[in-house]
Coordinates of C-alpha atoms in Angstrom, one line a residue:
Chain A
M1 CA 94.5 119.7 85.5
N2 CA 93.6 118.8 81.9
D3 CA 91.1 116.5 80.4
L4 CA 91.5 114.6 77.2
S5 CA 90.7 117.7 75.1
G6 CA 93.9 119.3 76.4
F7 CA 96.0 116.2 75.7
D8 CA 97.7 115.6 72.4
C9 CA 99.8 112.4 72.6
L10 CA 102.2 113.3 69.9
A11 CA 102.7 116.9 70.9
H12 CA 103.5 115.6 74.4
P13 CA 107.2 114.8 74.5
L14 CA 108.3 111.3 75.4
G15 CA 109.1 110.5 79.0
E16 CA 112.2 111.8 80.6
W17 CA 113.1 108.4 81.6
L18 CA 114.0 107.6 78.0
K19 CA 116.8 110.1 77.9
G20 CA 119.4 107.4 78.5
T21 CA 121.3 109.7 80.9
G22 CA 120.8 108.1 84.3
P23 CA 123.3 105.9 86.3
E24 CA 124.5 102.8 84.4
S25 CA 122.5 103.8 81.3
D26 CA 124.8 101.7 79.0
V27 CA 122.8 98.7 80.3
V28 CA 119.9 100.0 82.4
I29 CA 117.1 101.8 80.5
S30 CA 115.0 102.6 83.5
T31 CA 114.1 101.9 87.1
R32 CA 110.4 101.8 88.0
V33 CA 108.9 101.6 91.5
R34 CA 105.3 100.6 91.8
L35 CA 103.0 100.7 94.9
A36 CA 99.6 98.9 95.0
R37 CA 97.0 100.6 97.2
N38 CA 93.2 100.1 97.8
V39 CA 90.7 102.5 99.2
S40 CA 89.2 101.0 102.4
G41 CA 85.4 100.4 102.4
F42 CA 85.1 99.4 98.8
P43 CA 85.4 96.0 97.2
F44 CA 88.5 95.5 95.0
T45 CA 88.1 96.5 91.4
A46 CA 87.1 93.1 90.0
R47 CA 84.3 92.7 92.5
A48 CA 83.1 96.4 92.5
D49 CA 80.1 97.3 90.4
A50 CA 80.1 100.3 88.1
R51 CA 78.7 102.7 90.8
Q52 CA 81.4 101.7 93.3
R53 CA 84.1 102.0 90.6
S54 CA 83.1 105.4 89.6
E55 CA 82.9 106.4 93.3
V56 CA 86.5 105.2 93.7
L57 CA 87.6 107.1 90.6
R58 CA 85.9 110.2 91.9
L59 CA 87.5 109.9 95.3
A60 CA 90.9 109.2 93.9
T61 CA 90.7 112.1 91.4
E62 CA 89.6 114.5 94.1
A63 CA 92.4 113.3 96.4
L64 CA 95.0 113.6 93.6
R65 CA 93.8 117.2 93.0
S66 CA 94.0 118.1 96.7
V67 CA 97.5 116.9 97.3
H68 CA 99.2 118.9 94.5
L69 CA 101.5 116.2 93.2
E70 CA 103.5 118.1 90.5
K71 CA 103.2 121.4 88.9
S72 CA 101.5 120.0 85.9
V73 CA 99.6 116.7 85.6
V74 CA 97.3 115.2 83.0
T75 CA 94.2 113.3 84.2
L76 CA 92.4 111.1 81.8
D77 CA 89.0 109.4 82.2
L78 CA 89.9 106.2 80.2
Q79 CA 86.3 105.6 79.3
Q80 CA 86.5 108.7 77.2
V81 CA 89.8 107.8 75.6
A82 CA 89.8 106.0 72.2
E83 CA 91.3 102.6 72.0
M84 CA 94.3 103.7 69.9
D85 CA 95.2 106.4 72.4
R86 CA 94.9 104.0 75.3
D87 CA 97.4 101.8 73.4
I88 CA 99.7 104.8 73.1
L89 CA 99.7 105.1 76.9
V90 CA 100.6 101.4 77.1
E91 CA 103.5 101.8 74.7
R92 CA 104.7 104.7 76.8
H93 CA 104.5 102.6 80.0
L94 CA 102.0 105.0 81.5
I95 CA 99.2 102.4 81.9
S96 CA 99.1 98.6 81.8
R97 CA 97.6 96.5 79.0
E98 CA 95.1 95.3 81.5
L99 CA 93.9 98.8 82.3
A100 CA 93.8 99.8 78.6
G101 CA 91.7 96.7 77.7
A102 CA 89.4 96.8 80.8
E103 CA 85.8 98.2 80.9
G104 CA 84.0 100.6 83.2
P105 CA 85.1 103.6 85.1
R106 CA 88.9 103.9 85.3
G107 CA 91.5 106.5 84.8
V108 CA 95.1 107.6 84.9
T109 CA 96.9 110.7 86.1
F110 CA 100.5 111.4 85.1
G111 CA 103.0 114.1 85.3
R112 CA 104.2 116.1 82.3
G113 CA 107.6 114.5 82.6
E114 CA 105.9 111.1 82.5
M115 CA 107.9 109.9 85.5
L116 CA 104.9 109.7 87.8
S117 CA 101.8 107.8 86.8
I118 CA 98.8 106.8 88.9
M119 CA 96.3 104.2 87.5
V120 CA 92.8 104.1 89.1
N121 CA 90.7 100.9 89.1
E122 CA 93.4 98.6 87.7
E123 CA 93.5 95.3 89.6
D124 CA 93.9 97.4 92.7
H125 CA 92.1 100.8 93.1
L126 CA 95.4 102.6 92.9
R127 CA 98.7 101.7 91.2
L128 CA 101.3 104.4 91.7
Q129 CA 104.5 104.3 89.8
W130 CA 107.6 106.4 89.3
I131 CA 110.1 105.8 86.5
K132 CA 113.7 107.1 86.5
S133 CA 116.2 107.0 83.7
G134 CA 119.0 104.5 84.4
F135 CA 119.5 102.5 87.6
D136 CA 118.2 104.7 90.4
P137 CA 115.9 102.7 92.8
D138 CA 116.6 105.0 95.8
R139 CA 115.4 108.1 94.2
A140 CA 112.5 106.5 92.4
F141 CA 111.3 105.1 95.7
S142 CA 111.7 108.3 97.7
A143 CA 109.9 110.3 95.0
L144 CA 107.0 107.8 94.9
R145 CA 106.9 107.5 98.7
R146 CA 106.2 111.2 98.9
V147 CA 103.2 110.8 96.6
D148 CA 102.0 107.8 98.5
A149 CA 102.3 109.6 101.9
A150 CA 100.4 112.6 100.4
M151 CA 97.6 110.3 99.1
E152 CA 97.3 108.6 102.5
T153 CA 96.4 112.0 104.1
A154 CA 93.5 112.3 101.6
L155 CA 92.2 108.7 101.3
P156 CA 91.6 105.9 103.8
I157 CA 93.9 103.1 102.6
A158 CA 93.1 99.4 103.3
F159 CA 95.8 98.2 105.7
S160 CA 96.1 95.4 108.2
P161 CA 98.7 95.3 111.0
L162 CA 99.3 91.6 110.1
Y163 CA 99.4 91.7 106.4
G164 CA 100.2 95.3 105.6
Y165 CA 98.7 97.1 102.5
L166 CA 95.9 94.8 101.4
T167 CA 95.8 94.0 97.7
A168 CA 93.5 92.0 95.3
C169 CA 96.2 89.5 94.5
P170 CA 98.1 87.8 97.4
T171 CA 101.4 88.2 95.5
N172 CA 101.3 92.0 96.1
V173 CA 100.2 92.2 99.8
G174 CA 102.5 93.7 102.4
T175 CA 104.4 96.7 101.0
G176 CA 102.5 96.5 97.7
M177 CA 105.9 97.4 96.2
R178 CA 107.5 96.2 93.0
V179 CA 110.8 97.5 91.8
S180 CA 111.4 96.8 88.1
V181 CA 114.6 97.5 86.4
M182 CA 114.6 97.4 82.6
V183 CA 117.9 96.2 81.3
H184 CA 119.3 95.8 77.8
L185 CA 121.3 92.6 77.5
P186 CA 122.5 92.2 73.9
A187 CA 125.9 90.7 74.7
L188 CA 124.6 88.2 77.1
T189 CA 122.0 87.2 74.5
L190 CA 124.6 87.0 71.7
M191 CA 126.9 84.9 73.9
E192 CA 123.9 82.7 74.9
H193 CA 124.4 83.4 78.7
V194 CA 121.1 85.1 79.3
D195 CA 119.4 82.0 80.7
K196 CA 122.1 81.7 83.4
V197 CA 121.3 85.2 84.6
F198 CA 117.6 84.5 84.8
K199 CA 118.1 81.3 86.8
A200 CA 120.4 83.1 89.2
A201 CA 117.9 85.9 89.6
Q202 CA 115.1 83.4 90.3
R203 CA 117.2 81.7 92.9
M204 CA 117.6 85.0 94.6
N205 CA 113.8 85.4 94.6
H206 CA 113.6 87.9 91.7
A207 CA 111.6 87.6 88.5
V208 CA 112.5 88.3 84.9
R209 CA 109.9 89.5 82.4
G210 CA 109.7 90.9 78.9
L211 CA 109.5 94.6 77.9
Y212 CA 105.8 95.2 78.6
G213 CA 105.5 93.3 81.8
E214 CA 104.0 90.0 82.8
G215 CA 103.7 87.4 80.0
T216 CA 105.2 89.5 77.3
R217 CA 108.2 88.5 75.2
A218 CA 111.6 90.0 75.6
F219 CA 111.8 92.2 72.4
G220 CA 115.1 93.8 71.4
D221 CA 117.0 92.0 74.3
M222 CA 115.1 94.2 76.8
Y223 CA 114.2 92.5 80.1
Q224 CA 112.6 93.6 83.4
L225 CA 114.2 92.4 86.6
S226 CA 112.0 92.7 89.6
N227 CA 111.4 91.6 93.2
Q228 CA 109.0 88.7 93.7
A229 CA 108.2 89.0 97.4
T230 CA 106.4 92.0 98.8
L231 CA 105.5 90.6 102.3
G232 CA 107.9 90.2 105.2
R233 CA 110.4 92.7 103.8
S234 CA 110.5 96.4 104.3
E235 CA 110.6 98.8 101.4
E236 CA 114.3 99.4 102.1
E237 CA 115.0 95.7 102.1
I238 CA 113.3 95.3 98.7
V239 CA 115.4 98.2 97.3
A240 CA 118.5 96.6 98.9
G241 CA 117.6 93.2 97.3
I242 CA 117.4 94.7 93.8
K243 CA 120.6 96.6 94.4
A244 CA 122.3 93.4 95.3
I245 CA 121.3 91.7 92.0
V246 CA 121.3 94.3 89.3
P247 CA 125.1 95.3 89.6
Q248 CA 125.9 91.6 89.1
V249 CA 123.9 91.5 86.0
L250 CA 125.5 94.7 84.7
E251 CA 129.0 93.4 85.5
Y252 CA 128.2 90.2 83.6
E253 CA 126.8 92.0 80.6
R254 CA 129.7 94.4 80.5
R255 CA 132.2 91.6 80.7
M256 CA 130.5 89.9 77.8
R257 CA 130.5 93.2 75.8
G258 CA 134.3 93.5 76.5
E259 CA 134.9 89.9 75.5
L260 CA 132.9 90.5 72.2
Y261 CA 135.0 93.6 71.5
T262 CA 138.4 92.1 72.3
E263 CA 138.0 88.5 71.2
K264 CA 135.3 88.6 68.5
R265 CA 135.6 92.1 67.2
E266 CA 135.0 91.2 63.5
F267 CA 132.0 89.2 64.5
V268 CA 130.4 91.9 66.6
E269 CA 131.3 94.7 64.1
D270 CA 129.7 92.8 61.3
K271 CA 126.5 92.2 63.3
V272 CA 126.2 95.9 64.4
L273 CA 127.0 97.5 61.1
R274 CA 124.8 95.1 59.2
S275 CA 121.9 96.1 61.5
L276 CA 122.6 99.8 61.1
A277 CA 122.8 99.4 57.3
L278 CA 119.5 97.5 57.3
L279 CA 117.7 100.1 59.5
R280 CA 119.0 102.9 57.3
N281 CA 117.9 101.3 54.1
A282 CA 114.9 99.0 54.7
R283 CA 111.6 99.9 53.1
R284 CA 109.5 97.7 55.4
L285 CA 110.2 96.8 59.0
S286 CA 108.2 94.7 61.5
V287 CA 108.3 95.7 65.2
Q288 CA 110.4 92.6 66.0
E289 CA 112.8 93.3 63.3
M290 CA 113.2 96.9 64.2
M291 CA 113.7 96.1 67.9
S292 CA 116.3 93.4 67.3
H293 CA 118.4 95.6 65.0
L294 CA 118.0 98.7 67.2
S295 CA 119.3 96.5 70.0
L296 CA 122.5 95.6 68.1
V297 CA 123.0 99.3 67.1
R298 CA 122.6 100.3 70.7
L299 CA 125.3 97.7 71.6
G300 CA 127.5 99.3 68.8
V301 CA 127.0 102.8 70.2
D302 CA 128.3 101.5 73.6
L303 CA 131.3 99.8 72.0
K304 CA 132.0 102.9 69.9
I305 CA 131.5 100.9 66.7
V306 CA 128.8 103.4 65.9
T307 CA 129.6 107.0 66.7
D308 CA 127.0 109.0 64.8
V309 CA 123.8 107.8 66.6
S310 CA 122.8 108.8 70.1
M311 CA 121.4 106.5 72.8
D312 CA 118.5 109.0 73.2
T313 CA 117.5 108.5 69.5
L314 CA 117.6 104.7 69.8
N315 CA 115.7 104.7 73.1
R316 CA 113.0 106.8 71.5
L317 CA 112.7 104.7 68.4
F318 CA 111.9 101.7 70.6
I319 CA 108.7 103.6 71.6
L320 CA 107.9 105.7 68.5
G321 CA 108.1 102.6 66.2
Q322 CA 105.4 100.8 68.2
P323 CA 102.1 100.3 66.2
S324 CA 99.9 102.8 68.0
H325 CA 102.5 105.6 67.9
L326 CA 102.9 105.1 64.2
Q327 CA 99.2 105.1 63.5
R328 CA 98.6 108.2 65.6
E329 CA 101.3 110.0 63.7
A330 CA 99.7 109.0 60.4
H331 CA 96.2 110.0 61.7
A332 CA 94.9 106.7 60.4
V333 CA 94.4 103.1 61.2
L334 CA 97.0 101.3 59.1
N335 CA 97.1 97.7 58.0
P336 CA 100.3 95.7 58.9
T337 CA 102.0 96.3 55.5
E338 CA 101.3 100.0 55.7
R339 CA 102.6 100.1 59.3
E340 CA 105.8 98.3 58.2
A341 CA 106.4 100.9 55.5
R342 CA 105.7 103.8 57.9
R343 CA 108.0 102.3 60.5
A344 CA 110.9 101.9 58.0
E345 CA 110.4 105.5 56.9
L346 CA 110.5 106.8 60.5
V347 CA 113.6 104.8 61.3
R348 CA 115.4 106.0 58.2
A349 CA 114.5 109.6 58.9
K350 CA 115.6 109.4 62.6
L351 CA 118.9 107.6 61.8
A352 CA 119.7 109.9 58.9
T353 CA 119.1 113.0 61.0
A354 CA 121.7 111.7 63.4
T355 CA 124.3 111.6 60.6
N356 CA 123.9 115.3 59.8
Chain B
M1 CA 61.3 65.2 123.2
D2 CA 63.5 63.9 120.4
C3 CA 66.9 65.4 119.6
Q4 CA 66.5 68.1 116.9
C5 CA 69.8 67.0 115.4
C6 CA 69.6 63.2 115.0
Q7 CA 65.8 63.1 115.6
K8 CA 66.2 59.8 117.3
K9 CA 67.6 60.0 120.8
P10 CA 66.0 61.9 123.7
A11 CA 67.1 65.6 123.9
R12 CA 68.8 66.5 127.2
I13 CA 70.6 69.8 126.2
R14 CA 69.0 73.1 125.3
I15 CA 71.0 75.6 123.2
C16 CA 69.8 79.2 123.2
D17 CA 71.0 82.0 120.9
V18 CA 71.0 85.2 122.8
L19 CA 71.3 88.6 121.0
E20 CA 71.1 91.7 123.1
N21 CA 69.6 89.9 126.1
A22 CA 66.8 88.3 124.1
V23 CA 66.6 84.6 123.1
T24 CA 66.4 84.6 119.3
E25 CA 66.5 80.9 118.6
Q26 CA 66.6 77.6 120.7
A27 CA 67.1 74.0 120.1
N28 CA 67.1 70.8 122.1
I29 CA 69.6 68.0 121.4
C30 CA 71.0 64.8 122.8
P31 CA 74.4 64.5 124.5
D32 CA 75.8 62.5 121.5
C33 CA 75.0 65.2 119.0
W34 CA 76.3 67.9 121.4
I35 CA 79.8 66.4 121.0
F36 CA 79.7 67.3 117.3
V37 CA 77.7 70.5 117.6
K38 CA 80.0 71.9 120.2
R39 CA 83.1 71.3 118.1
Y40 CA 81.5 72.8 115.1
M41 CA 80.0 75.8 116.8
F42 CA 83.1 77.0 118.5
D43 CA 85.6 76.2 115.8
P44 CA 87.4 79.6 115.3
A45 CA 87.9 78.8 111.6
R46 CA 84.1 78.8 110.9
P47 CA 81.9 81.9 110.7
L48 CA 79.3 82.2 113.5
A49 CA 75.9 80.9 112.5
P50 CA 72.5 80.6 114.1
T51 CA 72.0 77.3 116.1
L52 CA 69.4 75.9 113.7
Q53 CA 71.7 76.4 110.8
V54 CA 74.5 74.7 112.7
L55 CA 72.3 71.7 113.5
A56 CA 71.3 71.4 109.8
E57 CA 75.0 71.5 108.8
V58 CA 76.1 69.0 111.4
R59 CA 73.2 66.7 110.4
G60 CA 74.4 67.0 106.7
L61 CA 77.9 66.2 107.8
I62 CA 77.0 63.1 109.7
D63 CA 74.8 61.9 106.9
N64 CA 77.7 62.3 104.5
I65 CA 79.9 59.8 106.4
P66 CA 79.6 56.8 104.0
G67 CA 78.0 53.7 105.4
K68 CA 77.6 55.0 108.9
A69 CA 74.3 55.4 110.6
L70 CA 74.0 58.0 113.4
A71 CA 73.7 55.2 115.9
T72 CA 77.3 54.3 115.2
V73 CA 78.8 57.7 114.8
P74 CA 82.6 57.7 114.7
P75 CA 84.7 59.5 117.3
P76 CA 85.2 63.2 116.5
G77 CA 88.7 62.6 115.0
E78 CA 87.2 60.6 112.1
I79 CA 85.1 63.5 110.8
T80 CA 88.0 65.1 108.9
P81 CA 87.6 63.0 105.7
V82 CA 84.4 64.7 104.8
E83 CA 85.9 68.2 105.1
P84 CA 84.8 69.3 101.6
A85 CA 81.2 68.9 102.5
Q86 CA 81.6 71.4 105.3
P87 CA 80.6 75.1 104.8
V88 CA 83.5 77.4 104.3
P89 CA 84.0 81.0 105.6
V90 CA 82.1 83.6 103.6
C91 CA 83.0 87.3 103.6
P92 CA 80.0 89.3 105.0
E93 CA 81.0 92.3 102.9
C94 CA 81.7 91.0 99.4
G95 CA 80.3 87.5 99.6
M96 CA 83.7 85.8 98.6
T97 CA 84.0 82.2 99.8
L98 CA 87.3 80.5 100.5
A99 CA 86.6 78.1 97.6
E100 CA 86.1 81.0 95.2
F101 CA 89.2 82.7 96.4
K102 CA 91.2 79.5 95.9
H103 CA 89.8 79.2 92.4
K104 CA 90.4 82.8 91.3
G105 CA 93.5 83.6 93.2
R106 CA 92.2 87.1 93.9
F107 CA 90.5 88.6 97.0
G108 CA 87.2 90.4 96.6
C109 CA 87.8 93.0 99.3
A110 CA 90.0 94.0 102.2
R111 CA 87.8 92.1 104.7
D112 CA 88.6 88.8 103.0
Y113 CA 92.1 88.9 104.7
E114 CA 90.3 89.0 108.1
V115 CA 87.6 86.4 107.2
F116 CA 90.1 83.9 105.7
A117 CA 92.9 84.7 108.2
G118 CA 93.1 81.1 109.4
H119 CA 93.7 79.8 105.9
L120 CA 96.1 82.3 104.5
D121 CA 99.5 81.8 106.2
P122 CA 100.6 78.7 104.3
L123 CA 99.8 80.3 100.9
L124 CA 101.5 83.6 101.8
E125 CA 104.5 81.8 103.2
R126 CA 104.8 80.0 99.9
I127 CA 104.4 83.1 97.7
H128 CA 106.7 85.4 99.6
D129 CA 109.1 82.8 100.9
V130 CA 108.9 84.1 104.5
T131 CA 107.9 82.7 107.9
P132 CA 105.8 83.9 109.5
P133 CA 104.1 85.8 106.7
R134 CA 103.8 89.2 108.5
H135 CA 104.1 92.7 107.3
K136 CA 107.3 94.6 107.8
G137 CA 107.7 98.2 106.6
R138 CA 105.7 101.3 106.3
R139 CA 102.1 101.9 107.4
P140 CA 99.6 104.6 106.6
A141 CA 100.3 107.7 108.7
H142 CA 97.5 110.1 108.8
A143 CA 94.3 108.4 107.8
P144 CA 91.9 108.4 110.7
A145 CA 89.4 106.2 108.9
G146 CA 92.3 103.8 108.1
D147 CA 93.1 103.8 111.8
A148 CA 89.5 102.8 112.7
L149 CA 89.8 99.9 110.3
V150 CA 93.0 98.8 112.0
Q151 CA 91.4 99.2 115.4
R152 CA 88.4 97.0 114.4
S153 CA 90.7 94.4 113.2
R154 CA 92.6 94.4 116.5
D155 CA 89.3 94.3 118.5
L156 CA 88.1 91.3 116.5
A157 CA 91.3 89.5 117.0
G158 CA 91.1 90.1 120.7
L159 CA 87.5 88.9 121.0
R160 CA 88.3 85.8 119.0
Q161 CA 91.1 85.0 121.4
Q162 CA 88.8 85.4 124.4
L163 CA 86.2 83.2 122.7
Q164 CA 88.8 80.4 122.2
A165 CA 89.8 80.7 125.9
A166 CA 86.1 80.6 127.0
V167 CA 85.5 77.5 124.9
A168 CA 88.6 75.8 126.3
E169 CA 87.3 76.5 129.9
E170 CA 83.8 75.3 128.8
N171 CA 82.4 78.6 129.9
Y172 CA 79.7 78.5 127.2
E173 CA 77.7 81.4 128.6
L174 CA 80.6 83.8 128.1
A175 CA 81.4 82.2 124.8
A176 CA 77.9 82.9 123.5
K177 CA 78.2 86.5 124.6
L178 CA 81.6 86.9 122.9
R179 CA 80.3 85.3 119.8
D180 CA 77.4 87.8 119.6
Q181 CA 79.9 90.7 120.1
I182 CA 82.0 89.4 117.3
Q183 CA 79.0 89.0 115.1
T184 CA 77.8 92.5 115.8
L185 CA 81.3 93.9 115.0
E186 CA 81.5 91.9 111.9
R187 CA 78.1 93.0 110.6
A188 CA 78.9 96.7 111.2
P189 CA 79.8 98.5 108.0
A190 CA 83.6 98.9 107.5
P191 CA 84.8 102.2 108.8
G192 CA 86.1 104.7 106.3
G193 CA 83.9 103.6 103.5
A194 CA 81.9 106.1 101.6
A195 CA 79.9 103.3 100.0

């Protein structure tokens, strides 16, 4: 167990889930399974006072220590973590924006591989998540279920035979489980078919969100597909539901990529190579600009238009080019213009390295 | 003696609150008011309350019926239009009211699910697109404290069922006893809590 003093965000390698090696990694970035749990006998976080919240944090931390989750975990008391470092954790998908911006006793525990993360005193007392590279809901769920079962031996969890695991928001009650699949849909976006996919997903009771979850925009053609219902379906049925939808989306995206390549080759080559040239030469880049061009280069790698850049490099740039990661690397708070210059420099360096 | 509810007609019925074999509160009311008080008192959707509080609430309810004096009280079915003036369930643990929950869209604690049980199904059906909205899937395995919580929830559900049956049979003596048992169980601290 480490505290903040032992944690250096930049020395810590980025999550394994960004490797781009999992199943269907041409389209699927990652699969995340989340379970919402509450400790019985305490009001939910929003209604708990500081004393109750710190008691929940203490109990959860003790329980986590007693169940030996992984060989090496990092536990952070978020009240002791600076705002910029909290934002880094958000950019790495280890905590939510809500937890970063909240007040009072709260924390996070995550594995060194950054696949497992457990938030304490988010909307629910415990939010457990497991992220796998590519499309792998079965293994992400079974890995997380082991953690969940271990936690249940150490903590009394609020549960009702009628409504299942009890959560602060009625949209999470039941299994408390949300499976989110992060997909990269540049071809569907270019061909203007992306709305059709979302409407179809919604009809099948699934939601589509932006890169950083609820209410965020879809940067760089990245979207999260997730189950909407958590009550009245077993965990296996939720996994089966997402497994029924995602392959259809993948098939559609691949068909559009194929169509682009065979029927609009010049158009797509022009788009991809202009993006790559821009990223390799720009002196200032905004986040949005970086992400939309990275998205097209990523498409180019899949279509073999670009052969000297790896998926891994591109996936990592999506995270390393975010504002807090840039500022942490510069050891300074940067104004927007300075950030744009640093971002351009980082992207040039990473994409140039790939050519050597 | 005048009815303690309408304060006009002669009282013919005495209501006693009994807690652990001792009378804690009593009130005398007329048969007309009893029609309303009975419905109100044994409505499973309402939290149990001391008789005098019930009388005050029923009195307020009747006064809120526009343009109607107590002498011409409507038949019980016509009470529904003034529903908003009626008290709503309150969670004994976190103080959440049904109105506050509806406004915020978030529960205050796990007990709320029990306290608002009668009001949740339509909402949960809509959110999760499932009828009836009941849990399917895993449950906690080895948490003894969690088991105690589940057991209490089962006990309460059983007692409430018996209470409804007793009221239907007009066995008010048994109903009062059951009501007290429910109240005692509800007031006990939730098992498993370290708070």
